[in-house]
PDB file of C-alpha atoms in Angstrom:
ATOM      1  CA  MET A   1       2.185 -12.247   8.737  1.00  0.00           C
ATOM      2  CA  THR A   2       0.484 -14.391  11.340  1.00  0.00           C
ATOM      3  CA  THR A   3      -3.127 -15.514  11.178  1.00  0.00           C
ATOM      4  CA  GLN A   4      -3.382 -15.141  14.948  1.00  0.00           C
ATOM      5  CA  LEU A   5      -2.405 -11.469  14.807  1.00  0.00           C
ATOM      6  CA  LEU A   6      -5.043 -10.742  12.172  1.00  0.00           C
ATOM      7  CA  ALA A   7      -7.677 -12.632  14.162  1.00  0.00           C
ATOM      8  CA  THR A   8      -6.783 -10.760  17.349  1.00  0.00           C
ATOM      9  CA  GLU A   9      -6.853  -7.348  15.692  1.00  0.00           C
ATOM     10  CA  LEU A  10     -10.142  -8.065  13.915  1.00  0.00           C
ATOM     11  CA  ALA A  11     -11.635  -9.099  17.258  1.00  0.00           C
ATOM     12  CA  ASN A  12     -10.334  -5.829  18.729  1.00  0.00           C
ATOM     13  CA  LEU A  13     -12.019  -3.850  15.949  1.00  0.00           C
ATOM     14  CA  ILE A  14     -15.291  -5.688  16.581  1.00  0.00           C
ATOM     15  CA  GLN A  15     -15.105  -5.009  20.314  1.00  0.00           C
ATOM     16  CA  GLU A  16     -14.106  -1.349  19.997  1.00  0.00           C
ATOM     17  CA  SER A  17     -16.722  -0.523  17.348  1.00  0.00           C
ATOM     18  CA  LYS A  18     -19.753  -2.034  19.088  1.00  0.00           C
ATOM     19  CA  ARG A  19     -21.345   1.234  20.182  1.00  0.00           C
ATOM     20  CA  LYS A  20     -20.605   3.176  17.022  1.00  0.00           C
ATOM     21  CA  HIS A  21     -19.396   2.452  13.486  1.00  0.00           C
ATOM     22  CA  ASN A  22     -21.703  -0.439  12.651  1.00  0.00           C
ATOM     23  CA  ASP A  23     -20.239  -0.645   9.143  1.00  0.00           C
ATOM     24  CA  LEU A  24     -16.786  -1.237  10.611  1.00  0.00           C
ATOM     25  CA  ARG A  25     -18.053  -3.857  13.052  1.00  0.00           C
ATOM     26  CA  GLN A  26     -19.944  -5.757  10.367  1.00  0.00           C
ATOM     27  CA  ALA A  27     -16.989  -5.684   7.969  1.00  0.00           C
ATOM     28  CA  ALA A  28     -14.641  -6.912  10.715  1.00  0.00           C
ATOM     29  CA  GLU A  29     -17.024  -9.731  11.628  1.00  0.00           C
ATOM     30  CA  LYS A  30     -17.175 -10.894   8.005  1.00  0.00           C
ATOM     31  CA  SER A  31     -13.384 -10.798   7.653  1.00  0.00           C
ATOM     32  CA  LEU A  32     -12.876 -12.686  10.901  1.00  0.00           C
ATOM     33  CA  GLU A  33     -15.277 -15.369   9.684  1.00  0.00           C
ATOM     34  CA  GLU A  34     -13.380 -15.598   6.381  1.00  0.00           C
ATOM     35  CA  LEU A  35     -10.149 -15.998   8.322  1.00  0.00           C
ATOM     36  CA  LYS A  36     -11.578 -18.771  10.486  1.00  0.00           C
ATOM     37  CA  GLN A  37     -12.839 -20.622   7.411  1.00  0.00           C
ATOM     38  CA  LEU A  38      -9.296 -20.930   6.064  1.00  0.00           C
ATOM     39  CA  GLY A  39      -8.450 -23.569   8.645  1.00  0.00           C
ATOM     40  CA  PRO A  40      -4.899 -24.745   9.416  1.00  0.00           C
ATOM     41  CA  LEU A  41      -2.810 -23.579   6.458  1.00  0.00           C
ATOM     42  CA  SER A  42       0.813 -22.552   6.021  1.00  0.00           C
ATOM     43  CA  GLU A  43       1.622 -18.835   6.066  1.00  0.00           C
ATOM     44  CA  SER A  44       2.163 -18.773   2.301  1.00  0.00           C
ATOM     45  CA  ALA A  45      -1.127 -20.586   1.696  1.00  0.00           C
ATOM     46  CA  VAL A  46      -2.970 -18.134   3.944  1.00  0.00           C
ATOM     47  CA  SER A  47      -1.447 -15.206   2.042  1.00  0.00           C
ATOM     48  CA  ASP A  48      -2.495 -16.722  -1.270  1.00  0.00           C
ATOM     49  CA  GLN A  49      -6.053 -17.321  -0.061  1.00  0.00           C
ATOM     50  CA  LEU A  50      -6.448 -13.840   1.431  1.00  0.00           C
ATOM     51  CA  SER A  51      -5.173 -12.206  -1.758  1.00  0.00           C
ATOM     52  CA  GLN A  52      -8.186 -13.733  -3.515  1.00  0.00           C
ATOM     53  CA  LYS A  53     -10.734 -12.530  -0.939  1.00  0.00           C
ATOM     54  CA  THR A  54     -11.502  -9.047  -2.201  1.00  0.00           C
ATOM     55  CA  ASN A  55     -13.516  -7.964   0.840  1.00  0.00           C
ATOM     56  CA  PHE A  56     -11.102  -9.144   3.525  1.00  0.00           C
ATOM     57  CA  VAL A  57      -9.313  -5.781   3.739  1.00  0.00           C
ATOM     58  CA  ASN A  58     -12.555  -3.778   3.970  1.00  0.00           C
ATOM     59  CA  PRO A  59     -12.517  -3.328   7.772  1.00  0.00           C
ATOM     60  CA  PHE A  60      -8.980  -1.939   7.647  1.00  0.00           C
ATOM     61  CA  ILE A  61      -9.892   0.478   4.864  1.00  0.00           C
ATOM     62  CA  ILE A  62     -13.012   1.590   6.751  1.00  0.00           C
ATOM     63  CA  ALA A  63     -11.028   1.932  10.002  1.00  0.00           C
ATOM     64  CA  CYS A  64      -8.572   4.371   8.429  1.00  0.00           C
ATOM     65  CA  GLY A  65     -11.484   6.443   7.156  1.00  0.00           C
ATOM     66  CA  THR A  66     -12.912   6.909  10.647  1.00  0.00           C
ATOM     67  CA  LYS A  67      -9.893   9.004  11.712  1.00  0.00           C
ATOM     68  CA  ASN A  68     -10.170   7.233  15.078  1.00  0.00           C
ATOM     69  CA  ALA A  69      -6.661   6.807  16.499  1.00  0.00           C
ATOM     70  CA  LYS A  70      -7.222   3.313  17.909  1.00  0.00           C
ATOM     71  CA  PHE A  71      -8.989   2.004  14.794  1.00  0.00           C
ATOM     72  CA  THR A  72      -6.343   3.479  12.513  1.00  0.00           C
ATOM     73  CA  SER A  73      -3.483   1.997  14.523  1.00  0.00           C
ATOM     74  CA  ILE A  74      -5.029  -1.484  14.354  1.00  0.00           C
ATOM     75  CA  ALA A  75      -5.720  -1.135  10.635  1.00  0.00           C
ATOM     76  CA  ILE A  76      -2.199  -0.050   9.712  1.00  0.00           C
ATOM     77  CA  VAL A  77      -0.616  -2.913  11.661  1.00  0.00           C
ATOM     78  CA  CYS A  78      -2.762  -5.374   9.696  1.00  0.00           C
ATOM     79  CA  LEU A  79      -2.320  -3.679   6.332  1.00  0.00           C
ATOM     80  CA  GLN A  80       1.437  -3.659   6.810  1.00  0.00           C
ATOM     81  CA  ARG A  81       1.432  -7.408   7.482  1.00  0.00           C
ATOM     82  CA  LEU A  82      -0.778  -8.070   4.463  1.00  0.00           C
ATOM     83  CA  ILE A  83       1.425  -5.953   2.206  1.00  0.00           C
ATOM     84  CA  VAL A  84       4.651  -7.663   3.281  1.00  0.00           C
ATOM     85  CA  ALA A  85       3.032 -11.080   2.804  1.00  0.00           C
ATOM     86  CA  SER A  86       1.641 -10.180  -0.658  1.00  0.00           C
ATOM     87  CA  ALA A  87      -1.811 -10.949   0.738  1.00  0.00           C
ATOM     88  CA  LEU A  88      -3.633  -7.876  -0.569  1.00  0.00           C
ATOM     89  CA  PRO A  89      -6.217  -8.341  -3.321  1.00  0.00           C
ATOM     90  CA  ARG A  90      -4.776  -6.518  -6.316  1.00  0.00           C
ATOM     91  CA  SER A  91      -8.155  -4.999  -7.107  1.00  0.00           C
ATOM     92  CA  LYS A  92      -8.061  -3.189  -3.746  1.00  0.00           C
ATOM     93  CA  LEU A  93      -4.707  -1.443  -4.152  1.00  0.00           C
ATOM     94  CA  ASN A  94      -6.278   1.913  -4.952  1.00  0.00           C
ATOM     95  CA  GLN A  95      -8.456   1.817  -1.821  1.00  0.00           C
ATOM     96  CA  VAL A  96      -5.551   0.615   0.311  1.00  0.00           C
ATOM     97  CA  LEU A  97      -3.406   3.517  -0.880  1.00  0.00           C
ATOM     98  CA  GLU A  98      -6.236   5.931  -0.094  1.00  0.00           C
ATOM     99  CA  ALA A  99      -6.432   4.406   3.389  1.00  0.00           C
ATOM    100  CA  LEU A 100      -2.688   4.857   3.887  1.00  0.00           C
ATOM    101  CA  MET A 101      -3.040   8.453   2.726  1.00  0.00           C
ATOM    102  CA  GLN A 102      -5.828   9.066   5.260  1.00  0.00           C
ATOM    103  CA  ALA A 103      -3.741   7.505   8.020  1.00  0.00           C
ATOM    104  CA  SER A 104      -0.677   9.621   7.227  1.00  0.00           C
ATOM    105  CA  SER A 105      -1.903  12.285   9.672  1.00  0.00           C
ATOM    106  CA  ALA A 106      -2.103   9.800  12.549  1.00  0.00           C
ATOM    107  CA  ALA A 107       0.359   9.219  15.403  1.00  0.00           C
ATOM    108  CA  LEU A 108       4.113   8.747  15.017  1.00  0.00           C
ATOM    109  CA  ASP A 109       4.049   4.955  15.264  1.00  0.00           C
ATOM    110  CA  VAL A 110       1.375   4.745  12.560  1.00  0.00           C
ATOM    111  CA  GLN A 111       3.325   7.047  10.254  1.00  0.00           C
ATOM    112  CA  LEU A 112       6.456   4.935  10.633  1.00  0.00           C
ATOM    113  CA  LYS A 113       4.534   1.724   9.928  1.00  0.00           C
ATOM    114  CA  ILE A 114       3.179   3.272   6.733  1.00  0.00           C
ATOM    115  CA  LEU A 115       6.699   4.153   5.628  1.00  0.00           C
ATOM    116  CA  GLN A 116       7.905   0.644   6.440  1.00  0.00           C
ATOM    117  CA  ALA A 117       5.153  -0.814   4.259  1.00  0.00           C
ATOM    118  CA  LEU A 118       5.677   1.268   1.109  1.00  0.00           C
ATOM    119  CA  PRO A 119       8.871  -0.397  -0.226  1.00  0.00           C
ATOM    120  CA  SER A 120       7.274  -3.837   0.148  1.00  0.00           C
ATOM    121  CA  LEU A 121       4.142  -2.538  -1.558  1.00  0.00           C
ATOM    122  CA  LEU A 122       6.130  -1.400  -4.590  1.00  0.00           C
ATOM    123  CA  GLN A 123       8.185  -4.588  -4.647  1.00  0.00           C
ATOM    124  CA  ASN A 124       5.307  -7.049  -4.261  1.00  0.00           C
ATOM    125  CA  TYR A 125       2.880  -5.220  -6.529  1.00  0.00           C
ATOM    126  CA  ALA A 126       5.296  -3.816  -9.104  1.00  0.00           C
ATOM    127  CA  ALA A 127       3.107  -4.694 -12.087  1.00  0.00           C
ATOM    128  CA  GLU A 128       0.080  -2.899 -10.631  1.00  0.00           C
ATOM    129  CA  LEU A 129       1.744   0.159  -9.095  1.00  0.00           C
ATOM    130  CA  GLN A 130       2.032   2.217 -12.248  1.00  0.00           C
ATOM    131  CA  GLY A 131       0.697   5.581 -13.317  1.00  0.00           C
ATOM    132  CA  GLU A 132      -1.594   7.226 -10.779  1.00  0.00           C
ATOM    133  CA  LEU A 133      -1.176   4.450  -8.206  1.00  0.00           C
ATOM    134  CA  LEU A 134       2.580   5.028  -8.227  1.00  0.00           C
ATOM    135  CA  VAL A 135       2.101   8.782  -7.941  1.00  0.00           C
ATOM    136  CA  THR A 136      -0.173   8.256  -4.931  1.00  0.00           C
ATOM    137  CA  THR A 137       2.448   6.015  -3.314  1.00  0.00           C
ATOM    138  CA  LEU A 138       5.119   8.677  -3.733  1.00  0.00           C
ATOM    139  CA  ASN A 139       2.764  11.421  -2.557  1.00  0.00           C
ATOM    140  CA  ILE A 140       2.317   9.595   0.750  1.00  0.00           C
ATOM    141  CA  CYS A 141       6.070   9.905   1.213  1.00  0.00           C
ATOM    142  CA  PHE A 142       6.026  13.580   0.285  1.00  0.00           C
ATOM    143  CA  ILE A 143       3.262  14.248   2.816  1.00  0.00           C
ATOM    144  CA  LEU A 144       5.153  12.501   5.604  1.00  0.00           C
ATOM    145  CA  GLN A 145       8.391  14.215   4.620  1.00  0.00           C
ATOM    146  CA  SER A 146       6.770  17.531   5.536  1.00  0.00           C
ATOM    147  CA  SER A 147       6.406  16.312   9.124  1.00  0.00           C
ATOM    148  CA  LYS A 148       8.039  18.433  11.812  1.00  0.00           C
ATOM    149  CA  ASN A 149       9.108  15.246  13.576  1.00  0.00           C
ATOM    150  CA  ALA A 150      12.737  14.549  12.666  1.00  0.00           C
ATOM    151  CA  ILE A 151      12.325  10.765  12.798  1.00  0.00           C
ATOM    152  CA  VAL A 152       9.376  10.770  10.397  1.00  0.00           C
ATOM    153  CA  ASN A 153      11.023  13.373   8.178  1.00  0.00           C
ATOM    154  CA  ASN A 154      14.283  11.442   7.851  1.00  0.00           C
ATOM    155  CA  THR A 155      12.566   8.068   7.449  1.00  0.00           C
ATOM    156  CA  SER A 156      10.267   9.379   4.732  1.00  0.00           C
ATOM    157  CA  ALA A 157      13.222  10.890   2.864  1.00  0.00           C
ATOM    158  CA  ALA A 158      15.062   7.560   2.970  1.00  0.00           C
ATOM    159  CA  THR A 159      11.918   5.673   1.941  1.00  0.00           C
ATOM    160  CA  LEU A 160      11.291   8.050  -0.947  1.00  0.00           C
ATOM    161  CA  GLN A 161      14.834   7.538  -2.196  1.00  0.00           C
ATOM    162  CA  GLN A 162      14.339   3.771  -1.978  1.00  0.00           C
ATOM    163  CA  LEU A 163      11.100   3.975  -3.959  1.00  0.00           C
ATOM    164  CA  VAL A 164      12.610   6.167  -6.670  1.00  0.00           C
ATOM    165  CA  VAL A 165      15.529   3.763  -7.088  1.00  0.00           C
ATOM    166  CA  ALA A 166      13.028   0.907  -7.430  1.00  0.00           C
ATOM    167  CA  VAL A 167      11.139   2.835 -10.124  1.00  0.00           C
ATOM    168  CA  PHE A 168      14.291   3.291 -12.194  1.00  0.00           C
ATOM    169  CA  ASP A 169      15.313  -0.332 -11.604  1.00  0.00           C
ATOM    170  CA  LYS A 170      12.063  -1.304 -13.317  1.00  0.00           C
ATOM    171  CA  VAL A 171      13.202   0.642 -16.378  1.00  0.00           C
ATOM    172  CA  VAL A 172      16.373  -1.455 -16.547  1.00  0.00           C
ATOM    173  CA  THR A 173      14.300  -4.638 -16.412  1.00  0.00           C
ATOM    174  CA  GLU A 174      11.924  -3.274 -19.022  1.00  0.00           C
ATOM    175  CA  ASP A 175      14.796  -2.403 -21.365  1.00  0.00           C
ATOM    176  CA  LYS A 176      16.106  -5.957 -21.089  1.00  0.00           C
ATOM    177  CA  ASN A 177      12.736  -7.244 -22.276  1.00  0.00           C
ATOM    178  CA  GLY A 178      13.005  -4.914 -25.251  1.00  0.00           C
ATOM    179  CA  SER A 179      10.319  -4.996 -27.893  1.00  0.00           C
ATOM    180  CA  SER A 180       8.121  -7.391 -25.917  1.00  0.00           C
ATOM    181  CA  GLU A 181       6.857  -4.413 -23.890  1.00  0.00           C
ATOM    182  CA  PRO A 182       4.344  -2.105 -25.657  1.00  0.00           C
ATOM    183  CA  PHE A 183       4.615   1.679 -25.786  1.00  0.00           C
ATOM    184  CA  VAL A 184       2.057   3.375 -23.538  1.00  0.00           C
ATOM    185  CA  GLY A 185       2.978   7.059 -23.675  1.00  0.00           C
ATOM    186  CA  GLU A 186       5.429   9.675 -24.819  1.00  0.00           C
ATOM    187  CA  ALA A 187       7.762  12.337 -23.489  1.00  0.00           C
ATOM    188  CA  ALA A 188       8.855  15.626 -24.985  1.00  0.00           C
ATOM    189  CA  THR A 189      12.604  16.063 -25.514  1.00  0.00           C
ATOM    190  CA  SER A 190      14.799  18.611 -27.273  1.00  0.00           C
ATOM    191  CA  ASN A 191      14.788  16.285 -30.283  1.00  0.00           C
ATOM    192  CA  GLY A 192      11.020  15.851 -30.356  1.00  0.00           C
ATOM    193  CA  LYS A 193       8.668  13.352 -28.761  1.00  0.00           C
ATOM    194  CA  VAL A 194       9.912   9.930 -27.663  1.00  0.00           C
ATOM    195  CA  GLN A 195       7.721   6.846 -27.250  1.00  0.00           C
ATOM    196  CA  LEU A 196       7.929   5.282 -23.788  1.00  0.00           C
ATOM    197  CA  ARG A 197       7.010   1.932 -22.293  1.00  0.00           C
ATOM    198  CA  ALA A 198       5.224   1.710 -18.913  1.00  0.00           C
ATOM    199  CA  ALA A 199       8.234   1.720 -16.559  1.00  0.00           C
ATOM    200  CA  ALA A 200      10.034   4.406 -18.559  1.00  0.00           C
ATOM    201  CA  LEU A 201       6.905   6.568 -18.538  1.00  0.00           C
ATOM    202  CA  ASP A 202       6.646   6.202 -14.767  1.00  0.00           C
ATOM    203  CA  ALA A 203      10.309   7.136 -14.368  1.00  0.00           C
ATOM    204  CA  TYR A 204       9.755  10.180 -16.580  1.00  0.00           C
ATOM    205  CA  ARG A 205       6.785  11.246 -14.457  1.00  0.00           C
ATOM    206  CA  VAL A 206       8.754  10.712 -11.249  1.00  0.00           C
ATOM    207  CA  SER A 207      11.601  12.868 -12.548  1.00  0.00           C
ATOM    208  CA  ARG A 208       9.124  15.715 -13.034  1.00  0.00           C
ATOM    209  CA  ILE A 209       7.406  15.476  -9.640  1.00  0.00           C
ATOM    210  CA  ARG A 210       7.982  18.452  -7.387  1.00  0.00           C
ATOM    211  CA  PRO A 211       7.112  17.970  -3.706  1.00  0.00           C
TER     212      PRO A 211
END
């Protein structure tokens, strides 16, 4: 992630949304001001600071909701950079996933950027991406896998496989921690109900998902 890229793309959103979409323009102006206030920091320090600014991602979320091709393209580029850099506010993950879902019907390059971002999203926000948030993440892949474009179809299939492997890897880690992890749900088996911890419950849900 580069601060300059974010600043440039926020300025583009401000410029492009002048005549319409006042909410987008105002949100972009606020985020650009927040970015400027950070001053000269290292990339890691910038990521840490942005992850604590809950409203910084608002213009990108709003942009995806407009369904405007140019706005959406700018937003996904920035969201991808923020995801890879672990710079997203954790409280905004649900809204970010909704934005990615909305953008999944956009152009080819946007769809591929979304798919590139998902593995990093699951890796960098493993503790938060559980339950419904995880299901939403996988559903984005399922939606893109239905694309008639061979590149998107194949990439989404590979990404989905990568995400599923990551989900089951979390179960291995959870098992190593043993009794320190609480039970959060249960699954029905031929021998009755079994208590499951968070990662195991997610893996169970994933195994039952049908695209």
